[in-house]
Amino acid sequence: MSEKRPAERGFTLVEMVMTVAIVGILASAAMPLASLVSQRNKEQELRQSLMQIRQAIDEHRRQFDSGKIAKSIGDTGFPKSLKDLTEGVVDQTSTDKKRILFLRRIPRDPFHKDPSVKPENTWGLRSYDSPPDDPSPGKDVFDIYSLDRGVGLNGIPYSKW
């Protein structure tokens, strides 16, 4: 007398293999998308940081032109370093010699790899005297650029933004 067993419930090996294969295909399609989203976020942060620092540099120059910052022969009106933007400069028109601050903090380049480097050292500096196609530091900070050699999603190298 043989007893018939009721059919056992569960997945067959073929069903399991197919499920794993489908999940693997979906995961491999999602990885490049996640990488793209991460790169877009970093690029947006780079745009914002560049704009914020450049606006502070321009404001420093406007304050210089208006006579609020001390002038001497040979000064261009641009900050001597990025630290001048956070430490401020003495307001020459104020009787109590208040300081004019341009930034609360220097944002760091989001593409800079080493987190131990100070934010002001993550940027490339261009002085007023250096040509735009060959930026180099000098006695002032006319502009900044990213030191990363990567290329943005728009096809333009980060150092040219």
Short mmCIF file of C-alpha atoms in Angstrom, two decimals, residues 39-160:
data_model
loop_
_atom_site.label_atom_id
_atom_site.label_comp_id
_atom_site.label_asym_id
_atom_site.label_seq_id
_atom_site.Cartn_x
_atom_site.Cartn_y
_atom_site.Cartn_z
CA GLN A 39 27.84 62.54 -10.75
CA ARG A 40 24.97 64.95 -11.43
CA ASN A 41 24.70 65.77 -7.72
CA LYS A 42 28.45 66.49 -7.51
CA GLU A 43 28.28 68.64 -10.64
CA GLN A 44 25.40 70.64 -9.19
CA GLU A 45 27.36 71.15 -5.98
CA LEU A 46 30.41 72.24 -8.03
CA ARG A 47 28.30 74.79 -9.94
CA GLN A 48 26.89 76.22 -6.72
CA SER A 49 30.30 76.38 -5.02
CA LEU A 50 31.92 78.11 -8.01
CA MET A 51 29.09 80.63 -8.20
CA GLN A 52 29.18 81.33 -4.46
CA ILE A 53 32.95 81.94 -4.35
CA ARG A 54 32.95 83.97 -7.57
CA GLN A 55 30.16 86.20 -6.26
CA ALA A 56 32.19 86.79 -3.08
CA ILE A 57 35.28 87.68 -5.14
CA ASP A 58 33.20 90.12 -7.21
CA GLU A 59 31.70 91.67 -4.06
CA HIS A 60 35.23 92.14 -2.66
CA ARG A 61 36.14 94.04 -5.83
CA ARG A 62 32.97 96.19 -5.60
CA GLN A 63 33.79 97.09 -1.99
CA PHE A 64 37.34 97.97 -3.06
CA ASP A 65 36.05 100.19 -5.86
CA SER A 66 33.64 101.95 -3.49
CA GLY A 67 36.48 102.82 -1.09
CA LYS A 68 35.50 100.52 1.77
CA ILE A 69 38.70 98.49 1.45
CA ALA A 70 42.11 100.13 1.89
CA LYS A 71 43.92 100.80 -1.37
CA SER A 72 47.61 100.80 -2.05
CA ILE A 73 49.70 101.08 -5.20
CA GLY A 74 49.54 97.94 -7.27
CA ASP A 75 46.36 96.56 -5.68
CA THR A 76 43.86 95.09 -8.12
CA GLY A 77 40.96 95.05 -5.68
CA PHE A 78 40.72 91.29 -5.63
CA PRO A 79 41.32 89.32 -2.41
CA LYS A 80 44.89 88.27 -1.65
CA SER A 81 43.68 84.76 -0.77
CA LEU A 82 40.43 82.85 -0.35
CA LYS A 83 40.82 83.23 3.41
CA ASP A 84 40.27 87.00 3.01
CA LEU A 85 36.70 86.18 2.02
CA THR A 86 35.96 84.43 5.32
CA GLU A 87 38.20 86.41 7.66
CA GLY A 88 37.04 89.70 6.15
CA VAL A 89 38.70 93.05 5.66
CA VAL A 90 38.49 96.25 7.70
CA ASP A 91 35.80 98.66 6.52
CA GLN A 92 37.62 101.96 5.95
CA THR A 93 34.39 103.97 6.02
CA SER A 94 33.31 102.67 9.43
CA THR A 95 34.32 104.63 12.53
CA ASP A 96 34.60 101.50 14.68
CA LYS A 97 36.61 99.58 12.02
CA LYS A 98 34.12 96.76 11.54
CA ARG A 99 35.14 93.92 9.27
CA ILE A 100 33.39 93.18 5.98
CA LEU A 101 32.82 89.43 5.56
CA PHE A 102 32.07 87.94 2.16
CA LEU A 103 31.60 84.24 2.98
CA ARG A 104 30.86 82.28 6.15
CA ARG A 105 33.02 79.42 4.98
CA ILE A 106 34.86 78.37 1.85
CA PRO A 107 33.01 75.51 0.15
CA ARG A 108 35.20 72.60 -0.85
CA ASP A 109 35.51 71.26 -4.36
CA PRO A 110 33.14 68.24 -4.39
CA PHE A 111 35.44 66.38 -6.79
CA HIS A 112 38.54 66.72 -4.60
CA LYS A 113 39.47 63.25 -3.38
CA ASP A 114 41.32 63.97 -0.11
CA PRO A 115 38.95 64.98 2.73
CA SER A 116 41.86 66.01 4.98
CA VAL A 117 42.77 68.96 2.72
CA LYS A 118 41.40 72.34 3.83
CA PRO A 119 38.57 73.59 1.60
CA GLU A 120 40.52 76.64 0.40
CA ASN A 121 43.28 74.32 -0.85
CA THR A 122 40.94 72.19 -2.97
CA TRP A 123 40.61 74.91 -5.63
CA GLY A 124 42.92 76.08 -8.36
CA LEU A 125 43.58 79.81 -8.18
CA ARG A 126 43.97 82.28 -11.04
CA SER A 127 45.48 85.68 -10.41
CA TYR A 128 44.52 88.85 -12.23
CA ASP A 129 47.86 88.82 -14.09
CA SER A 130 47.57 85.28 -15.46
CA PRO A 131 46.02 84.57 -18.87
CA PRO A 132 42.65 82.76 -19.00
CA ASP A 133 44.00 79.84 -21.06
CA ASP A 134 46.87 79.22 -18.62
CA PRO A 135 45.62 80.09 -15.10
CA SER A 136 48.21 80.41 -12.37
CA PRO A 137 48.21 81.72 -8.80
CA GLY A 138 49.75 85.06 -8.01
CA LYS A 139 49.42 88.03 -5.66
CA ASP A 140 45.60 87.95 -5.71
CA VAL A 141 42.62 85.69 -6.46
CA PHE A 142 40.83 86.78 -9.63
CA ASP A 143 39.08 83.46 -10.27
CA ILE A 144 38.98 79.84 -9.15
CA TYR A 145 38.60 76.52 -10.93
CA SER A 146 38.34 72.83 -10.10
CA LEU A 147 41.60 70.88 -10.01
CA ASP A 148 39.79 67.68 -11.07
CA ARG A 149 40.79 66.45 -14.52
CA GLY A 150 37.39 64.86 -15.17
CA VAL A 151 34.89 65.85 -17.82
CA GLY A 152 31.34 66.85 -16.99
CA LEU A 153 28.20 65.32 -18.41
CA ASN A 154 28.05 68.36 -20.72
CA GLY A 155 31.42 67.40 -22.27
CA ILE A 156 33.36 70.31 -20.73
CA PRO A 157 36.28 69.59 -18.37
CA TYR A 158 35.56 70.61 -14.76
CA SER A 159 38.63 72.85 -14.77
CA LYS A 160 37.00 74.99 -17.51
#
